[in-house]
mmCIF file with all atom_site columns, C-alpha atoms in Angstrom:
data_model
loop_
_atom_site.group_PDB
_atom_site.id
_atom_site.type_symbol
_atom_site.label_atom_id
_atom_site.label_alt_id
_atom_site.label_comp_id
_atom_site.label_asym_id
_atom_site.label_entity_id
_atom_site.label_seq_id
_atom_site.pdbx_PDB_ins_code
_atom_site.Cartn_x
_atom_site.Cartn_y
_atom_site.Cartn_z
_atom_site.occupancy
_atom_site.B_iso_or_equiv
_atom_site.pdbx_formal_charge
_atom_site.auth_seq_id
_atom_site.auth_comp_id
_atom_site.auth_asym_id
_atom_site.auth_atom_id
_atom_site.pdbx_PDB_model_num
ATOM 1   C CA . MET A 1 1   ? -43.104 50.781 -69.355 1.00 0.00 ? 423 MET A CA 1
ATOM 2   C CA . VAL A 1 2   ? -40.964 47.577 -69.808 1.00 0.00 ? 424 VAL A CA 1
ATOM 3   C CA . LEU A 1 3   ? -38.498 45.918 -67.049 1.00 0.00 ? 425 LEU A CA 1
ATOM 4   C CA . CYS A 1 4   ? -36.324 43.999 -68.140 1.00 0.00 ? 426 CYS A CA 1
ATOM 5   C CA . PRO A 1 5   ? -35.345 40.427 -66.131 1.00 0.00 ? 427 PRO A CA 1
ATOM 6   C CA . ALA A 1 6   ? -32.746 41.887 -63.607 1.00 0.00 ? 428 ALA A CA 1
ATOM 7   C CA . CYS A 1 7   ? -34.842 45.193 -62.650 1.00 0.00 ? 429 CYS A CA 1
ATOM 8   C CA . ILE A 1 8   ? -37.268 43.959 -61.424 1.00 0.00 ? 430 ILE A CA 1
ATOM 9   C CA . SER A 1 9   ? -35.039 41.354 -59.264 1.00 0.00 ? 431 SER A CA 1
ATOM 10  C CA . TRP A 1 10  ? -33.689 44.811 -58.430 1.00 0.00 ? 432 TRP A CA 1
ATOM 11  C CA . ARG A 1 11  ? -36.484 46.689 -57.428 1.00 0.00 ? 433 ARG A CA 1
ATOM 12  C CA . ASN A 1 12  ? -37.769 43.142 -55.608 1.00 0.00 ? 434 ASN A CA 1
ATOM 13  C CA . ALA A 1 13  ? -35.449 42.931 -53.790 1.00 0.00 ? 435 ALA A CA 1
ATOM 14  C CA . GLY A 1 14  ? -36.196 46.317 -52.499 1.00 0.00 ? 436 GLY A CA 1
ATOM 15  C CA . GLY A 1 15  ? -33.258 47.688 -54.183 1.00 0.00 ? 437 GLY A CA 1
ATOM 16  C CA . PHE A 1 16  ? -35.239 51.224 -54.854 1.00 0.00 ? 438 PHE A CA 1
ATOM 17  C CA . SER A 1 17  ? -35.670 51.858 -51.607 1.00 0.00 ? 439 SER A CA 1
ATOM 18  C CA . LEU A 1 18  ? -31.850 51.438 -50.962 1.00 0.00 ? 440 LEU A CA 1
ATOM 19  C CA . LEU A 1 19  ? -31.162 53.740 -53.940 1.00 0.00 ? 441 LEU A CA 1
ATOM 20  C CA . ARG A 1 20  ? -33.770 55.939 -52.381 1.00 0.00 ? 442 ARG A CA 1
ATOM 21  C CA . HIS A 1 21  ? -31.591 56.240 -48.973 1.00 0.00 ? 443 HIS A CA 1
ATOM 22  C CA . LEU A 1 22  ? -27.650 56.482 -51.242 1.00 0.00 ? 444 LEU A CA 1
ATOM 23  C CA . ILE A 1 23  ? -29.735 59.688 -52.305 1.00 0.00 ? 445 ILE A CA 1
ATOM 24  C CA . GLY A 1 24  ? -30.617 60.564 -48.675 1.00 0.00 ? 446 GLY A CA 1
ATOM 25  C CA . THR A 1 25  ? -27.342 59.555 -47.527 1.00 0.00 ? 447 THR A CA 1
ATOM 26  C CA . LEU A 1 26  ? -25.986 61.821 -50.952 1.00 0.00 ? 448 LEU A CA 1
ATOM 27  C CA . LEU A 1 27  ? -27.478 64.978 -50.149 1.00 0.00 ? 449 LEU A CA 1
ATOM 28  C CA . ARG A 1 28  ? -27.109 65.247 -46.117 1.00 0.00 ? 450 ARG A CA 1
ATOM 29  C CA . PHE A 1 29  ? -23.262 64.962 -46.958 1.00 0.00 ? 451 PHE A CA 1
ATOM 30  C CA . ARG A 1 30  ? -23.646 67.247 -49.416 1.00 0.00 ? 452 ARG A CA 1
ATOM 31  C CA . ARG A 1 31  ? -25.551 69.610 -46.866 1.00 0.00 ? 453 ARG A CA 1
ATOM 32  C CA . GLU A 1 32  ? -23.273 68.421 -43.821 1.00 0.00 ? 454 GLU A CA 1
ATOM 33  C CA . ASN A 1 33  ? -20.332 70.254 -46.390 1.00 0.00 ? 455 ASN A CA 1
ATOM 34  C CA . ARG A 1 34  ? -21.588 73.346 -47.382 1.00 0.00 ? 456 ARG A CA 1
ATOM 35  C CA . ILE A 1 35  ? -22.692 74.561 -43.604 1.00 0.00 ? 457 ILE A CA 1
ATOM 36  C CA . ARG A 1 36  ? -19.102 73.560 -43.268 1.00 0.00 ? 458 ARG A CA 1
ATOM 37  C CA . ARG A 1 37  ? -18.463 75.261 -45.576 1.00 0.00 ? 459 ARG A CA 1
ATOM 38  C CA . CYS A 1 38  ? -20.390 78.268 -44.550 1.00 0.00 ? 460 CYS A CA 1
ATOM 39  C CA . VAL A 1 39  ? -19.064 78.115 -40.609 1.00 0.00 ? 461 VAL A CA 1
ATOM 40  C CA . GLN A 1 40  ? -15.076 77.611 -41.718 1.00 0.00 ? 462 GLN A CA 1
ATOM 41  C CA . SER A 1 41  ? -15.672 80.890 -43.715 1.00 0.00 ? 463 SER A CA 1
ATOM 42  C CA . GLY A 1 42  ? -16.950 82.809 -40.969 1.00 0.00 ? 464 GLY A CA 1
ATOM 43  C CA . LEU A 1 43  ? -14.168 81.681 -39.229 1.00 0.00 ? 465 LEU A CA 1
ATOM 44  C CA . GLU A 1 44  ? -11.954 83.537 -41.901 1.00 0.00 ? 466 GLU A CA 1
ATOM 45  C CA . ALA A 1 45  ? -13.985 86.296 -41.402 1.00 0.00 ? 467 ALA A CA 1
ATOM 46  C CA . GLN A 1 46  ? -13.768 87.247 -38.537 1.00 0.00 ? 468 GLN A CA 1
ATOM 47  C CA . SER A 1 47  ? -10.235 86.291 -38.110 1.00 0.00 ? 469 SER A CA 1
ATOM 48  C CA . ARG A 1 48  ? -9.315  89.300 -40.277 1.00 0.00 ? 470 ARG A CA 1
ATOM 49  C CA . GLY A 1 49  ? -11.700 91.616 -38.647 1.00 0.00 ? 471 GLY A CA 1
ATOM 50  C CA . ASP A 1 50  ? -14.697 91.775 -41.206 1.00 0.00 ? 472 ASP A CA 1
ATOM 51  C CA . LEU A 1 51  ? -17.593 89.977 -38.320 1.00 0.00 ? 473 LEU A CA 1
ATOM 52  C CA . ALA A 1 52  ? -20.439 91.360 -41.151 1.00 0.00 ? 474 ALA A CA 1
ATOM 53  C CA . GLY A 1 53  ? -18.808 88.690 -43.234 1.00 0.00 ? 475 GLY A CA 1
ATOM 54  C CA . ALA A 1 54  ? -18.366 86.327 -40.527 1.00 0.00 ? 476 ALA A CA 1
ATOM 55  C CA . LEU A 1 55  ? -22.621 87.107 -39.211 1.00 0.00 ? 477 LEU A CA 1
ATOM 56  C CA . LYS A 1 56  ? -22.905 86.468 -42.730 1.00 0.00 ? 478 LYS A CA 1
ATOM 57  C CA . CYS A 1 57  ? -21.203 82.522 -43.267 1.00 0.00 ? 479 CYS A CA 1
ATOM 58  C CA . PHE A 1 58  ? -22.871 82.207 -39.748 1.00 0.00 ? 480 PHE A CA 1
ATOM 59  C CA . ARG A 1 59  ? -26.141 83.090 -41.046 1.00 0.00 ? 481 ARG A CA 1
ATOM 60  C CA . ASN A 1 60  ? -25.640 80.835 -44.139 1.00 0.00 ? 482 ASN A CA 1
ATOM 61  C CA . ALA A 1 61  ? -24.672 78.032 -42.009 1.00 0.00 ? 483 ALA A CA 1
ATOM 62  C CA . LEU A 1 62  ? -28.117 78.588 -39.734 1.00 0.00 ? 484 LEU A CA 1
ATOM 63  C CA . ALA A 1 63  ? -29.985 78.462 -42.834 1.00 0.00 ? 485 ALA A CA 1
ATOM 64  C CA . LEU A 1 64  ? -29.063 75.383 -44.859 1.00 0.00 ? 486 LEU A CA 1
ATOM 65  C CA . ASP A 1 65  ? -29.530 73.432 -40.002 1.00 0.00 ? 487 ASP A CA 1
ATOM 66  C CA . PRO A 1 66  ? -31.157 76.057 -38.006 1.00 0.00 ? 488 PRO A CA 1
ATOM 67  C CA . GLN A 1 67  ? -30.158 73.283 -35.391 1.00 0.00 ? 489 GLN A CA 1
ATOM 68  C CA . CYS A 1 68  ? -26.231 73.697 -35.440 1.00 0.00 ? 490 CYS A CA 1
ATOM 69  C CA . GLY A 1 69  ? -25.259 73.975 -32.092 1.00 0.00 ? 491 GLY A CA 1
ATOM 70  C CA . ASP A 1 70  ? -21.454 75.382 -33.538 1.00 0.00 ? 492 ASP A CA 1
ATOM 71  C CA . ALA A 1 71  ? -23.371 77.870 -35.672 1.00 0.00 ? 493 ALA A CA 1
ATOM 72  C CA . LEU A 1 72  ? -25.969 78.511 -33.402 1.00 0.00 ? 494 LEU A CA 1
ATOM 73  C CA . CYS A 1 73  ? -22.787 78.862 -31.103 1.00 0.00 ? 495 CYS A CA 1
ATOM 74  C CA . LEU A 1 74  ? -20.694 81.087 -32.938 1.00 0.00 ? 496 LEU A CA 1
ATOM 75  C CA . THR A 1 75  ? -23.477 83.240 -34.907 1.00 0.00 ? 497 THR A CA 1
ATOM 76  C CA . GLY A 1 76  ? -24.010 84.429 -31.262 1.00 0.00 ? 498 GLY A CA 1
ATOM 77  C CA . ASN A 1 77  ? -20.596 85.106 -30.203 1.00 0.00 ? 499 ASN A CA 1
ATOM 78  C CA . ALA A 1 78  ? -20.113 87.067 -33.461 1.00 0.00 ? 500 ALA A CA 1
ATOM 79  C CA . LEU A 1 79  ? -23.278 89.205 -32.533 1.00 0.00 ? 501 LEU A CA 1
ATOM 80  C CA . LYS A 1 80  ? -20.918 89.210 -28.501 1.00 0.00 ? 502 LYS A CA 1
ATOM 81  C CA . LEU A 1 81  ? -18.673 91.043 -30.312 1.00 0.00 ? 503 LEU A CA 1
ATOM 82  C CA . ALA A 1 82  ? -20.926 92.634 -32.668 1.00 0.00 ? 504 ALA A CA 1
ATOM 83  C CA . GLY A 1 83  ? -22.668 94.292 -28.624 1.00 0.00 ? 505 GLY A CA 1
ATOM 84  C CA . ASP A 1 84  ? -25.755 93.038 -29.796 1.00 0.00 ? 506 ASP A CA 1
ATOM 85  C CA . THR A 1 85  ? -25.979 90.448 -25.982 1.00 0.00 ? 507 THR A CA 1
ATOM 86  C CA . SER A 1 86  ? -29.324 90.287 -26.243 1.00 0.00 ? 508 SER A CA 1
ATOM 87  C CA . GLN A 1 87  ? -29.614 88.431 -29.599 1.00 0.00 ? 509 GLN A CA 1
ATOM 88  C CA . ALA A 1 88  ? -26.206 86.799 -28.696 1.00 0.00 ? 510 ALA A CA 1
ATOM 89  C CA . ALA A 1 89  ? -28.613 84.920 -25.429 1.00 0.00 ? 511 ALA A CA 1
ATOM 90  C CA . ASP A 1 90  ? -31.184 83.977 -26.949 1.00 0.00 ? 512 ASP A CA 1
ATOM 91  C CA . LEU A 1 91  ? -28.915 82.688 -29.628 1.00 0.00 ? 513 LEU A CA 1
ATOM 92  C CA . LEU A 1 92  ? -26.303 80.843 -27.443 1.00 0.00 ? 514 LEU A CA 1
ATOM 93  C CA . ARG A 1 93  ? -29.367 78.983 -24.863 1.00 0.00 ? 515 ARG A CA 1
ATOM 94  C CA . ALA A 1 94  ? -30.573 78.413 -28.419 1.00 0.00 ? 516 ALA A CA 1
ATOM 95  C CA . ALA A 1 95  ? -27.394 76.064 -29.563 1.00 0.00 ? 517 ALA A CA 1
ATOM 96  C CA . ILE A 1 96  ? -27.375 75.332 -25.519 1.00 0.00 ? 518 ILE A CA 1
ATOM 97  C CA . ARG A 1 97  ? -30.985 73.606 -26.546 1.00 0.00 ? 519 ARG A CA 1
ATOM 98  C CA . VAL A 1 98  ? -29.410 71.678 -29.287 1.00 0.00 ? 520 VAL A CA 1
ATOM 99  C CA . ALA A 1 99  ? -25.977 70.923 -28.110 1.00 0.00 ? 521 ALA A CA 1
ATOM 100 C CA . PRO A 1 100 ? -26.017 70.544 -23.698 1.00 0.00 ? 522 PRO A CA 1
ATOM 101 C CA . GLU A 1 101 ? -22.598 69.494 -24.484 1.00 0.00 ? 523 GLU A CA 1
ATOM 102 C CA . SER A 1 102 ? -21.155 72.458 -25.318 1.00 0.00 ? 524 SER A CA 1
ATOM 103 C CA . ALA A 1 103 ? -18.817 74.396 -22.807 1.00 0.00 ? 525 ALA A CA 1
ATOM 104 C CA . ASP A 1 104 ? -18.466 76.869 -25.096 1.00 0.00 ? 526 ASP A CA 1
ATOM 105 C CA . ALA A 1 105 ? -22.150 78.017 -25.281 1.00 0.00 ? 527 ALA A CA 1
ATOM 106 C CA . TYR A 1 106 ? -21.926 78.202 -22.190 1.00 0.00 ? 528 TYR A CA 1
ATOM 107 C CA . LEU A 1 107 ? -19.208 80.029 -20.892 1.00 0.00 ? 529 LEU A CA 1
ATOM 108 C CA . LEU A 1 108 ? -20.215 82.206 -24.305 1.00 0.00 ? 530 LEU A CA 1
ATOM 109 C CA . LEU A 1 109 ? -23.516 82.796 -22.155 1.00 0.00 ? 531 LEU A CA 1
ATOM 110 C CA . ALA A 1 110 ? -22.193 83.729 -19.573 1.00 0.00 ? 532 ALA A CA 1
ATOM 111 C CA . SER A 1 111 ? -20.614 86.379 -20.611 1.00 0.00 ? 533 SER A CA 1
ATOM 112 C CA . VAL A 1 112 ? -23.537 88.206 -22.476 1.00 0.00 ? 534 VAL A CA 1
ATOM 113 C CA . LEU A 1 113 ? -25.991 88.397 -20.087 1.00 0.00 ? 535 LEU A CA 1
ATOM 114 C CA . PRO A 1 114 ? -26.519 91.161 -18.233 1.00 0.00 ? 536 PRO A CA 1
ATOM 115 C CA . LEU A 1 115 ? -26.095 91.189 -14.276 1.00 0.00 ? 537 LEU A CA 1
ATOM 116 C CA . PRO A 1 116 ? -27.163 92.080 -11.945 1.00 0.00 ? 538 PRO A CA 1
ATOM 117 C CA . GLU A 1 117 ? -30.748 90.516 -13.456 1.00 0.00 ? 539 GLU A CA 1
ATOM 118 C CA . CYS A 1 118 ? -29.339 87.798 -15.112 1.00 0.00 ? 540 CYS A CA 1
ATOM 119 C CA . LEU A 1 119 ? -27.322 86.795 -12.118 1.00 0.00 ? 541 LEU A CA 1
ATOM 120 C CA . ASN A 1 120 ? -28.740 83.400 -11.316 1.00 0.00 ? 542 ASN A CA 1
ATOM 121 C CA . GLU A 1 121 ? -28.183 82.105 -15.368 1.00 0.00 ? 543 GLU A CA 1
ATOM 122 C CA . SER A 1 122 ? -24.448 84.010 -15.948 1.00 0.00 ? 544 SER A CA 1
ATOM 123 C CA . VAL A 1 123 ? -23.976 81.330 -12.494 1.00 0.00 ? 545 VAL A CA 1
ATOM 124 C CA . ASP A 1 124 ? -25.056 78.618 -13.325 1.00 0.00 ? 546 ASP A CA 1
ATOM 125 C CA . ALA A 1 125 ? -24.008 78.533 -17.063 1.00 0.00 ? 547 ALA A CA 1
ATOM 126 C CA . MET A 1 126 ? -20.311 79.162 -15.827 1.00 0.00 ? 548 MET A CA 1
ATOM 127 C CA . ARG A 1 127 ? -20.477 76.140 -12.940 1.00 0.00 ? 549 ARG A CA 1
ATOM 128 C CA . LYS A 1 128 ? -22.279 74.318 -15.734 1.00 0.00 ? 550 LYS A CA 1
ATOM 129 C CA . ALA A 1 129 ? -18.671 74.496 -18.007 1.00 0.00 ? 551 ALA A CA 1
ATOM 130 C CA . LEU A 1 130 ? -17.347 74.882 -15.766 1.00 0.00 ? 552 LEU A CA 1
ATOM 131 C CA . SER A 1 131 ? -18.107 70.600 -14.593 1.00 0.00 ? 553 SER A CA 1
ATOM 132 C CA . LEU A 1 132 ? -18.123 69.997 -18.884 1.00 0.00 ? 554 LEU A CA 1
ATOM 133 C CA . ARG A 1 133 ? -14.588 71.479 -18.961 1.00 0.00 ? 555 ARG A CA 1
ATOM 134 C CA . PRO A 1 134 ? -13.120 70.831 -15.820 1.00 0.00 ? 556 PRO A CA 1
ATOM 135 C CA . ASP A 1 135 ? -9.429  70.852 -16.880 1.00 0.00 ? 557 ASP A CA 1
ATOM 136 C CA . THR A 1 136 ? -9.161  72.202 -19.677 1.00 0.00 ? 558 THR A CA 1
ATOM 137 C CA . GLY A 1 137 ? -9.844  76.222 -19.515 1.00 0.00 ? 559 GLY A CA 1
ATOM 138 C CA . ALA A 1 138 ? -10.511 75.831 -16.055 1.00 0.00 ? 560 ALA A CA 1
ATOM 139 C CA . LEU A 1 139 ? -7.991  78.611 -14.516 1.00 0.00 ? 561 LEU A CA 1
ATOM 140 C CA . ARG A 1 140 ? -9.649  81.175 -17.096 1.00 0.00 ? 562 ARG A CA 1
ATOM 141 C CA . LEU A 1 141 ? -13.224 79.871 -16.040 1.00 0.00 ? 563 LEU A CA 1
ATOM 142 C CA . ASN A 1 142 ? -13.067 80.232 -13.398 1.00 0.00 ? 564 ASN A CA 1
ATOM 143 C CA . TYR A 1 143 ? -11.971 83.148 -13.142 1.00 0.00 ? 565 TYR A CA 1
ATOM 144 C CA . GLN A 1 144 ? -14.279 84.078 -15.427 1.00 0.00 ? 566 GLN A CA 1
ATOM 145 C CA . LEU A 1 145 ? -16.534 82.975 -12.772 1.00 0.00 ? 567 LEU A CA 1
ATOM 146 C CA . ALA A 1 146 ? -14.850 85.501 -10.528 1.00 0.00 ? 568 ALA A CA 1
ATOM 147 C CA . GLN A 1 147 ? -15.805 88.796 -12.350 1.00 0.00 ? 569 GLN A CA 1
ATOM 148 C CA . ILE A 1 148 ? -19.295 87.940 -12.151 1.00 0.00 ? 570 ILE A CA 1
ATOM 149 C CA . LEU A 1 149 ? -19.728 86.850 -8.135  1.00 0.00 ? 571 LEU A CA 1
ATOM 150 C CA . ARG A 1 150 ? -17.533 89.907 -7.563  1.00 0.00 ? 572 ARG A CA 1
ATOM 151 C CA . ASP A 1 151 ? -19.377 92.330 -10.361 1.00 0.00 ? 573 ASP A CA 1
ATOM 152 C CA . ALA A 1 152 ? -22.592 90.726 -8.529  1.00 0.00 ? 574 ALA A CA 1
ATOM 153 C CA . GLY A 1 153 ? -21.332 92.320 -4.485  1.00 0.00 ? 575 GLY A CA 1
ATOM 154 C CA . ASP A 1 154 ? -21.356 87.830 -4.082  1.00 0.00 ? 576 ASP A CA 1
ATOM 155 C CA . TYR A 1 155 ? -17.559 86.790 -3.318  1.00 0.00 ? 577 TYR A CA 1
#
């Protein structure tokens, strides 16, 4: 194979590195768009009451990126709604590991943990949610914390 002088100078100037970088960026962008579409489809299915469809969409997003905090949190919430609180708690803990700033993940985790066995973890999760979002939804968070403490007999 013979390269023209322009190709040789492009290659010597790092053109192939740049091309690899651009292709990698394009592929990441496409994957992120696919994840976003899966999440959006799941939210739409859930709003229609199609919990099975929502779970399928959220799991598709997780198949594309198992570390997607939003997909982990939304899948956990859908499992909570479906009554599978044990698996929901596992996914919400994973969501917290990858997105420790997610007040929603802490809030949902506190709501799915069984009481009184997981009282301390539930209270800690609720307090962390309150610390992350002290002024938005604080009334709801405080109310849920009060419910947890009341149910545990610790009020």
